[in-house]
Each structure stands twice: as structure tokens, then as C-alpha cells.
Amino acid sequence: QQQVKQSPQSLIVQKGGISIINCAYENTAFDYFPWYQQFPGKGPALLIAIRPDVSEKKEGRFTISFNKSAKQFSLHIMDSQPGDSATYFCAASRSGGATNKLIFGTGTLLAVQP
Amino acid sequence: EAQVTQNPRYLITVTGKKLTVTCSQNMNHEYMSWYRQDPGLGLRQIYYSMNVEVTDKGDVPEGYKVSRKEKRNFPLILESPSPNQTSLYFCASRGLGRGELFFGEGSRLTVL
């Protein structure tokens, strides 16, 4: 019940296309859903995050779509660019716990071809 | 510049030779944590610390030790490394609550 399942494991998209990465969770107590972006040789960095009181959050070309009833959330990258090539991790946590521990998905390696 | 600094960035060692990976943050964060990243398994938490002298196990603590004697430092200790500890390790920190988790640049460890 603590898992966050992420798919696909890898993704190849043409420049200008839309990249879509999906995550699903079981624990209905989760109430914070961030996405982290990791470039080769670097640590993950927060990209965008959403709370379940909204169904969508957009920051530039990056959008999180959230479906509370389906317990799913996804990252959409519009007009994908080669500079977006990275590994993307979804994550989830719940408030009220002692640590607010983030549970990470297994990651998606995105390659945007020029 | 706000950052989490890990050292060494790359290390090759042999089975059984004790090693320490250091982690230091300059953001006055209370919470610090160690993760290992393996292909297909994502980021798995090894240990975390809520504050000085307060540490606890994460999901994969076997074979690792940590200490938190100062707020800024959180070293990861492998007393007797084994080949299954070959991995990419990340230290991370954040303030109390659920703010952004800041990661170091990683330490790639190979145990022969």
C-alpha cells in the first residue's frame, strides 16, 4: 500500500511532441504528489508538485494531471525539447506522519530526439 | 549557494573495507536522508534523521550506519561493504514539514 507505480520505464519522443508519464498509488492517505527531474550525473530536483484539492497544475510546458478517484497522476511535457531528456520520478507522501516520508516511483528515462 | 555536498563522488573499493560517504548541507535543514538509486528500483531510502542525534531506519538499512552529531552533516558508513552495495547514493535534506527535498549530486560506489 506504500508503493507508487510508475510507467513507462523508458520513453522516446520526437522534438515538439508530448511526453506523458503515469503514476498510480494505493494509499488514499497520500496528499502530496511531486515530480522530480534528474539529469545525468546530477541529483534529482523538484520539478512540479500537486495536492489533491486540484485536478491539474501547470508550470510552463509541464502539467500534472491528478485523478483522485482513480488514484493516478501523470506528468505531461508539452512541446518536448532535447533539453528535457532526463529521468523523471514521481513521488507521494501523506501529512500527519512523523517524517512526511516521500515514496518514490521507479523512474522514467525520457529521451527527446532532435 | 544553497547546496548538499557529498564526497567522494566516485569510489571503487573491495569487499570488507570500511568506508564513509560524507554529506553536508548549508541550508540549516533539520531533516536529512540517504537514498540509493538502482536501475528499475528507483530511489530507496536507507536512513533518515529528523534532527541532531535523531536517526531512524528507512526501507533498506541493512549494511549501513549513520550518525548526526552536527546539524549540517550526515555521513553514511559502510562498515563491511559487499558487492550488493554497489550503487548510486544520494544524500538529501529539507526543512521540517513537506518542503522541497534538496539532493546532492550523488556518490557512485563500486564494491569489488
PDB file of C-alpha atoms in Angstrom:
ATOM      1  CA  GLN A   1       0.000   0.000   0.000  1.00  0.00           C
ATOM      2  CA  GLN A   2       3.052   2.188   0.298  1.00  0.00           C
ATOM      3  CA  GLN A   3       4.083   1.760  -3.341  1.00  0.00           C
ATOM      4  CA  VAL A   4       3.940   4.252  -6.139  1.00  0.00           C
ATOM      5  CA  LYS A   5       3.899   2.526  -9.515  1.00  0.00           C
ATOM      6  CA  GLN A   6       5.391   4.453 -12.420  1.00  0.00           C
ATOM      7  CA  SER A   7       5.243   3.788 -16.150  1.00  0.00           C
ATOM      8  CA  PRO A   8       6.719   3.592 -18.669  1.00  0.00           C
ATOM      9  CA  GLN A   9      10.249   2.698 -17.644  1.00  0.00           C
ATOM     10  CA  SER A  10      11.609   4.488 -20.680  1.00  0.00           C
ATOM     11  CA  LEU A  11      10.167   6.790 -23.312  1.00  0.00           C
ATOM     12  CA  ILE A  12      11.386   8.167 -26.621  1.00  0.00           C
ATOM     13  CA  VAL A  13       9.655  11.247 -28.001  1.00  0.00           C
ATOM     14  CA  GLN A  14      10.344  13.395 -31.020  1.00  0.00           C
ATOM     15  CA  LYS A  15      11.158  17.067 -30.526  1.00  0.00           C
ATOM     16  CA  GLY A  16       7.935  19.034 -30.294  1.00  0.00           C
ATOM     17  CA  GLY A  17       5.894  16.047 -29.182  1.00  0.00           C
ATOM     18  CA  ILE A  18       4.084  15.401 -25.908  1.00  0.00           C
ATOM     19  CA  SER A  19       5.724  13.238 -23.248  1.00  0.00           C
ATOM     20  CA  ILE A  20       3.375  11.510 -20.802  1.00  0.00           C
ATOM     21  CA  ILE A  21       4.473   9.651 -17.687  1.00  0.00           C
ATOM     22  CA  ASN A  22       1.967   7.945 -15.433  1.00  0.00           C
ATOM     23  CA  CYS A  23       1.930   7.051 -11.760  1.00  0.00           C
ATOM     24  CA  ALA A  24      -0.533   5.147  -9.617  1.00  0.00           C
ATOM     25  CA  TYR A  25      -0.790   4.796  -5.859  1.00  0.00           C
ATOM     26  CA  GLU A  26      -2.764   2.732  -3.380  1.00  0.00           C
ATOM     27  CA  ASN A  27      -2.609   4.666  -0.134  1.00  0.00           C
ATOM     28  CA  THR A  28      -5.567   7.057  -0.076  1.00  0.00           C
ATOM     29  CA  ALA A  29      -3.892   8.981   2.746  1.00  0.00           C
ATOM     30  CA  PHE A  30      -1.298  10.363   0.310  1.00  0.00           C
ATOM     31  CA  ASP A  31      -1.919  14.075  -0.178  1.00  0.00           C
ATOM     32  CA  TYR A  32       1.199  15.490  -1.777  1.00  0.00           C
ATOM     33  CA  PHE A  33       2.454  14.427  -5.205  1.00  0.00           C
ATOM     34  CA  PRO A  34       5.712  15.913  -6.514  1.00  0.00           C
ATOM     35  CA  TRP A  35       7.682  15.142  -9.639  1.00  0.00           C
ATOM     36  CA  TYR A  36      11.467  15.209  -9.593  1.00  0.00           C
ATOM     37  CA  GLN A  37      13.713  15.617 -12.634  1.00  0.00           C
ATOM     38  CA  GLN A  38      17.206  14.123 -12.743  1.00  0.00           C
ATOM     39  CA  PHE A  39      19.829  14.929 -15.380  1.00  0.00           C
ATOM     40  CA  PRO A  40      22.775  12.559 -15.919  1.00  0.00           C
ATOM     41  CA  GLY A  41      25.411  12.991 -13.242  1.00  0.00           C
ATOM     42  CA  LYS A  42      23.142  15.126 -11.077  1.00  0.00           C
ATOM     43  CA  GLY A  43      20.812  14.602  -8.169  1.00  0.00           C
ATOM     44  CA  PRO A  44      17.031  14.759  -8.581  1.00  0.00           C
ATOM     45  CA  ALA A  45      15.476  18.226  -8.332  1.00  0.00           C
ATOM     46  CA  LEU A  46      11.875  19.203  -7.701  1.00  0.00           C
ATOM     47  CA  LEU A  47      10.092  19.977 -10.968  1.00  0.00           C
ATOM     48  CA  ILE A  48       6.444  20.461 -10.042  1.00  0.00           C
ATOM     49  CA  ALA A  49       4.057  19.271  -7.333  1.00  0.00           C
ATOM     50  CA  ILE A  50       0.315  18.984  -6.770  1.00  0.00           C
ATOM     51  CA  ARG A  51      -2.057  18.466  -3.865  1.00  0.00           C
ATOM     52  CA  PRO A  52      -5.324  16.563  -4.352  1.00  0.00           C
ATOM     53  CA  ASP A  53      -7.582  19.576  -3.959  1.00  0.00           C
ATOM     54  CA  VAL A  54      -6.951  20.415  -7.625  1.00  0.00           C
ATOM     55  CA  SER A  55      -7.092  18.207 -10.707  1.00  0.00           C
ATOM     56  CA  GLU A  56      -4.389  19.940 -12.689  1.00  0.00           C
ATOM     57  CA  LYS A  57      -1.357  22.137 -12.174  1.00  0.00           C
ATOM     58  CA  LYS A  58       0.609  23.765 -14.962  1.00  0.00           C
ATOM     59  CA  GLU A  59       4.024  25.364 -14.918  1.00  0.00           C
ATOM     60  CA  GLY A  60       5.238  26.364 -18.333  1.00  0.00           C
ATOM     61  CA  ARG A  61       5.365  23.277 -20.539  1.00  0.00           C
ATOM     62  CA  PHE A  62       4.941  20.921 -17.591  1.00  0.00           C
ATOM     63  CA  THR A  63       1.500  19.855 -16.350  1.00  0.00           C
ATOM     64  CA  ILE A  64       0.441  17.451 -13.628  1.00  0.00           C
ATOM     65  CA  SER A  65      -2.964  15.855 -14.100  1.00  0.00           C
ATOM     66  CA  PHE A  66      -4.462  14.292 -10.976  1.00  0.00           C
ATOM     67  CA  ASN A  67      -7.331  11.799 -10.809  1.00  0.00           C
ATOM     68  CA  LYS A  68      -8.222  11.219  -7.179  1.00  0.00           C
ATOM     69  CA  SER A  69     -10.903   8.599  -7.790  1.00  0.00           C
ATOM     70  CA  ALA A  70      -8.561   6.523  -9.940  1.00  0.00           C
ATOM     71  CA  LYS A  71      -5.620   7.148  -7.613  1.00  0.00           C
ATOM     72  CA  GLN A  72      -3.493   8.184 -10.564  1.00  0.00           C
ATOM     73  CA  PHE A  73      -1.466  11.197 -11.540  1.00  0.00           C
ATOM     74  CA  SER A  74       0.570  11.972 -14.606  1.00  0.00           C
ATOM     75  CA  LEU A  75       3.176  14.370 -15.915  1.00  0.00           C
ATOM     76  CA  HIS A  76       2.691  15.895 -19.356  1.00  0.00           C
ATOM     77  CA  ILE A  77       5.537  17.674 -21.083  1.00  0.00           C
ATOM     78  CA  MET A  78       4.264  19.739 -23.985  1.00  0.00           C
ATOM     79  CA  ASP A  79       6.490  20.680 -26.919  1.00  0.00           C
ATOM     80  CA  SER A  80       9.187  18.327 -25.626  1.00  0.00           C
ATOM     81  CA  GLN A  81      12.756  19.502 -26.193  1.00  0.00           C
ATOM     82  CA  PRO A  82      16.071  17.632 -26.237  1.00  0.00           C
ATOM     83  CA  GLY A  83      16.957  19.525 -23.041  1.00  0.00           C
ATOM     84  CA  ASP A  84      14.067  17.714 -21.329  1.00  0.00           C
ATOM     85  CA  SER A  85      15.923  14.413 -21.730  1.00  0.00           C
ATOM     86  CA  ALA A  86      16.302  13.180 -18.163  1.00  0.00           C
ATOM     87  CA  THR A  87      14.981  10.670 -15.662  1.00  0.00           C
ATOM     88  CA  TYR A  88      11.677  11.615 -14.072  1.00  0.00           C
ATOM     89  CA  PHE A  89      10.482  10.343 -10.703  1.00  0.00           C
ATOM     90  CA  CYS A  90       7.003  10.682  -9.336  1.00  0.00           C
ATOM     91  CA  ALA A  91       6.551  10.585  -5.577  1.00  0.00           C
ATOM     92  CA  ALA A  92       3.886  10.729  -2.900  1.00  0.00           C
ATOM     93  CA  SER A  93       3.646  11.475   0.790  1.00  0.00           C
ATOM     94  CA  ARG A  94       0.996  11.969   3.432  1.00  0.00           C
ATOM     95  CA  SER A  95       0.627  14.630   6.060  1.00  0.00           C
ATOM     96  CA  GLY A  96       0.371  13.767   9.723  1.00  0.00           C
ATOM     97  CA  GLY A  97       3.196  11.251   9.710  1.00  0.00           C
ATOM     98  CA  ALA A  98       6.258  11.898  11.823  1.00  0.00           C
ATOM     99  CA  THR A  99       8.540  12.214   8.824  1.00  0.00           C
ATOM    100  CA  ASN A 100       6.323  13.133   5.823  1.00  0.00           C
ATOM    101  CA  LYS A 101       8.304  10.473   4.022  1.00  0.00           C
ATOM    102  CA  LEU A 102       8.371  10.657   0.237  1.00  0.00           C
ATOM    103  CA  ILE A 103       7.688   7.375  -1.555  1.00  0.00           C
ATOM    104  CA  PHE A 104       9.291   7.442  -4.999  1.00  0.00           C
ATOM    105  CA  GLY A 105       8.289   5.679  -8.184  1.00  0.00           C
ATOM    106  CA  THR A 106      10.863   3.656 -10.098  1.00  0.00           C
ATOM    107  CA  GLY A 107      11.653   6.398 -12.589  1.00  0.00           C
ATOM    108  CA  THR A 108      11.172   7.018 -16.316  1.00  0.00           C
ATOM    109  CA  LEU A 109      14.097   7.662 -18.628  1.00  0.00           C
ATOM    110  CA  LEU A 110      12.944  10.186 -21.223  1.00  0.00           C
ATOM    111  CA  ALA A 111      14.865  10.735 -24.436  1.00  0.00           C
ATOM    112  CA  VAL A 112      13.723  13.547 -26.723  1.00  0.00           C
ATOM    113  CA  GLN A 113      15.121  13.115 -30.204  1.00  0.00           C
ATOM    114  CA  PRO A 114      16.000  16.226 -32.234  1.00  0.00           C
TER     115      PRO A 114
ATOM    116  CA  GLU B   1      24.595  28.970  -2.823  1.00  0.00           C
ATOM    117  CA  ALA B   2      22.213  26.517  -1.163  1.00  0.00           C
ATOM    118  CA  GLN B   3      23.550  23.029  -1.659  1.00  0.00           C
ATOM    119  CA  VAL B   4      24.026  19.496  -0.434  1.00  0.00           C
ATOM    120  CA  THR B   5      27.612  18.317  -0.850  1.00  0.00           C
ATOM    121  CA  GLN B   6      28.615  14.666  -0.982  1.00  0.00           C
ATOM    122  CA  ASN B   7      32.071  13.162  -1.047  1.00  0.00           C
ATOM    123  CA  PRO B   8      33.526  11.187  -2.646  1.00  0.00           C
ATOM    124  CA  ARG B   9      31.624  11.388  -5.925  1.00  0.00           C
ATOM    125  CA  TYR B  10      33.162   8.164  -7.191  1.00  0.00           C
ATOM    126  CA  LEU B  11      34.692   5.323  -5.237  1.00  0.00           C
ATOM    127  CA  ILE B  12      35.871   1.821  -6.045  1.00  0.00           C
ATOM    128  CA  THR B  13      36.613  -0.354  -3.047  1.00  0.00           C
ATOM    129  CA  VAL B  14      36.904  -4.008  -2.095  1.00  0.00           C
ATOM    130  CA  THR B  15      34.675  -6.220  -0.007  1.00  0.00           C
ATOM    131  CA  GLY B  16      35.058  -5.619   3.696  1.00  0.00           C
ATOM    132  CA  LYS B  17      36.982  -2.359   3.599  1.00  0.00           C
ATOM    133  CA  LYS B  18      35.139   0.183   5.718  1.00  0.00           C
ATOM    134  CA  LEU B  19      34.208   3.410   4.022  1.00  0.00           C
ATOM    135  CA  THR B  20      32.362   6.634   4.803  1.00  0.00           C
ATOM    136  CA  VAL B  21      30.467   8.867   2.412  1.00  0.00           C
ATOM    137  CA  THR B  22      30.166  12.362   3.790  1.00  0.00           C
ATOM    138  CA  CYS B  23      27.187  14.669   3.342  1.00  0.00           C
ATOM    139  CA  SER B  24      26.946  18.302   4.316  1.00  0.00           C
ATOM    140  CA  GLN B  25      24.188  20.874   3.779  1.00  0.00           C
ATOM    141  CA  ASN B  26      24.325  24.647   4.213  1.00  0.00           C
ATOM    142  CA  MET B  27      20.578  25.351   4.439  1.00  0.00           C
ATOM    143  CA  ASN B  28      20.142  24.770   8.176  1.00  0.00           C
ATOM    144  CA  HIS B  29      17.757  21.909   7.391  1.00  0.00           C
ATOM    145  CA  GLU B  30      16.545  19.685  10.194  1.00  0.00           C
ATOM    146  CA  TYR B  31      15.719  16.676   8.012  1.00  0.00           C
ATOM    147  CA  MET B  32      18.410  14.710   6.183  1.00  0.00           C
ATOM    148  CA  SER B  33      18.211  11.386   4.408  1.00  0.00           C
ATOM    149  CA  TRP B  34      20.220   8.877   2.400  1.00  0.00           C
ATOM    150  CA  TYR B  35      18.900   7.089  -0.694  1.00  0.00           C
ATOM    151  CA  ARG B  36      20.297   4.531  -3.050  1.00  0.00           C
ATOM    152  CA  GLN B  37      19.345   4.505  -6.707  1.00  0.00           C
ATOM    153  CA  ASP B  38      19.398   1.267  -8.658  1.00  0.00           C
ATOM    154  CA  PRO B  39      18.104   0.594 -12.195  1.00  0.00           C
ATOM    155  CA  GLY B  40      14.454  -0.389 -12.156  1.00  0.00           C
ATOM    156  CA  LEU B  41      14.149   0.182  -8.407  1.00  0.00           C
ATOM    157  CA  GLY B  42      14.095   3.958  -8.235  1.00  0.00           C
ATOM    158  CA  LEU B  43      15.137   5.798  -5.092  1.00  0.00           C
ATOM    159  CA  ARG B  44      15.034   3.777  -1.903  1.00  0.00           C
ATOM    160  CA  GLN B  45      15.550   5.358   1.489  1.00  0.00           C
ATOM    161  CA  ILE B  46      18.388   3.942   3.599  1.00  0.00           C
ATOM    162  CA  TYR B  47      18.327   6.087   6.750  1.00  0.00           C
ATOM    163  CA  TYR B  48      16.965   9.448   7.742  1.00  0.00           C
ATOM    164  CA  SER B  49      17.441  11.965  10.519  1.00  0.00           C
ATOM    165  CA  MET B  50      14.896  14.407  11.880  1.00  0.00           C
ATOM    166  CA  ASN B  51      17.500  16.397  13.793  1.00  0.00           C
ATOM    167  CA  VAL B  52      20.796  16.158  15.656  1.00  0.00           C
ATOM    168  CA  GLU B  53      21.177  12.814  17.415  1.00  0.00           C
ATOM    169  CA  VAL B  54      17.834  11.597  15.975  1.00  0.00           C
ATOM    170  CA  THR B  55      18.179   8.956  13.282  1.00  0.00           C
ATOM    171  CA  ASP B  56      15.983   6.106  12.077  1.00  0.00           C
ATOM    172  CA  LYS B  57      15.932   3.317   9.534  1.00  0.00           C
ATOM    173  CA  GLY B  58      14.463   3.726   6.103  1.00  0.00           C
ATOM    174  CA  ASP B  59      13.437   0.930   3.761  1.00  0.00           C
ATOM    175  CA  VAL B  60      16.849  -0.650   3.090  1.00  0.00           C
ATOM    176  CA  PRO B  61      19.079  -0.029   6.141  1.00  0.00           C
ATOM    177  CA  GLU B  62      20.902  -3.380   6.251  1.00  0.00           C
ATOM    178  CA  GLY B  63      24.673  -2.975   5.985  1.00  0.00           C
ATOM    179  CA  TYR B  64      24.656   0.774   6.629  1.00  0.00           C
ATOM    180  CA  LYS B  65      25.134   3.074   9.602  1.00  0.00           C
ATOM    181  CA  VAL B  66      24.662   6.790  10.003  1.00  0.00           C
ATOM    182  CA  SER B  67      25.311   9.443  12.603  1.00  0.00           C
ATOM    183  CA  ARG B  68      24.080  13.006  13.095  1.00  0.00           C
ATOM    184  CA  LYS B  69      26.375  14.774  15.542  1.00  0.00           C
ATOM    185  CA  GLU B  70      26.018  18.146  13.857  1.00  0.00           C
ATOM    186  CA  LYS B  71      23.005  19.625  12.111  1.00  0.00           C
ATOM    187  CA  ARG B  72      24.794  20.163   8.820  1.00  0.00           C
ATOM    188  CA  ASN B  73      26.486  16.748   8.496  1.00  0.00           C
ATOM    189  CA  PHE B  74      25.025  13.285   7.951  1.00  0.00           C
ATOM    190  CA  PRO B  75      27.677  10.714   6.997  1.00  0.00           C
ATOM    191  CA  LEU B  76      26.816   7.271   5.632  1.00  0.00           C
ATOM    192  CA  ILE B  77      29.033   4.473   6.918  1.00  0.00           C
ATOM    193  CA  LEU B  78      29.530   1.070   5.310  1.00  0.00           C
ATOM    194  CA  GLU B  79      31.303  -0.984   7.966  1.00  0.00           C
ATOM    195  CA  SER B  80      31.931  -4.008   5.756  1.00  0.00           C
ATOM    196  CA  PRO B  81      30.884  -3.262   2.169  1.00  0.00           C
ATOM    197  CA  SER B  82      29.659  -6.067  -0.042  1.00  0.00           C
ATOM    198  CA  PRO B  83      29.138  -6.189  -3.821  1.00  0.00           C
ATOM    199  CA  ASN B  84      25.353  -5.811  -3.421  1.00  0.00           C
ATOM    200  CA  GLN B  85      26.014  -2.324  -2.057  1.00  0.00           C
ATOM    201  CA  THR B  86      27.362  -1.232  -5.440  1.00  0.00           C
ATOM    202  CA  SER B  87      25.004   1.604  -6.242  1.00  0.00           C
ATOM    203  CA  LEU B  88      24.484   5.331  -6.731  1.00  0.00           C
ATOM    204  CA  TYR B  89      23.934   7.061  -3.401  1.00  0.00           C
ATOM    205  CA  PHE B  90      22.195  10.359  -2.764  1.00  0.00           C
ATOM    206  CA  CYS B  91      22.034  12.494   0.323  1.00  0.00           C
ATOM    207  CA  ALA B  92      19.084  14.874   0.634  1.00  0.00           C
ATOM    208  CA  SER B  93      17.823  17.486   3.054  1.00  0.00           C
ATOM    209  CA  ARG B  94      14.800  19.678   3.701  1.00  0.00           C
ATOM    210  CA  GLY B  95      13.297  21.783   6.427  1.00  0.00           C
ATOM    211  CA  LEU B  96      10.647  20.441   8.796  1.00  0.00           C
ATOM    212  CA  GLY B  97       7.298  19.760   7.179  1.00  0.00           C
ATOM    213  CA  ARG B  98       6.975  18.902   3.496  1.00  0.00           C
ATOM    214  CA  GLY B  99       9.078  21.403   1.683  1.00  0.00           C
ATOM    215  CA  GLU B 100      11.258  20.640  -1.289  1.00  0.00           C
ATOM    216  CA  LEU B 101      13.777  17.856  -0.843  1.00  0.00           C
ATOM    217  CA  PHE B 102      17.245  19.010  -1.947  1.00  0.00           C
ATOM    218  CA  PHE B 103      19.581  16.335  -3.259  1.00  0.00           C
ATOM    219  CA  GLY B 104      23.340  16.156  -3.527  1.00  0.00           C
ATOM    220  CA  GLU B 105      24.950  15.226  -6.825  1.00  0.00           C
ATOM    221  CA  GLY B 106      25.423  11.606  -5.891  1.00  0.00           C
ATOM    222  CA  SER B 107      28.216   9.216  -4.977  1.00  0.00           C
ATOM    223  CA  ARG B 108      28.791   6.249  -7.254  1.00  0.00           C
ATOM    224  CA  LEU B 109      30.151   3.344  -5.251  1.00  0.00           C
ATOM    225  CA  THR B 110      31.544   0.127  -6.677  1.00  0.00           C
ATOM    226  CA  VAL B 111      32.375  -2.731  -4.318  1.00  0.00           C
ATOM    227  CA  LEU B 112      34.539  -5.457  -5.882  1.00  0.00           C
TER     228      LEU B 112
END
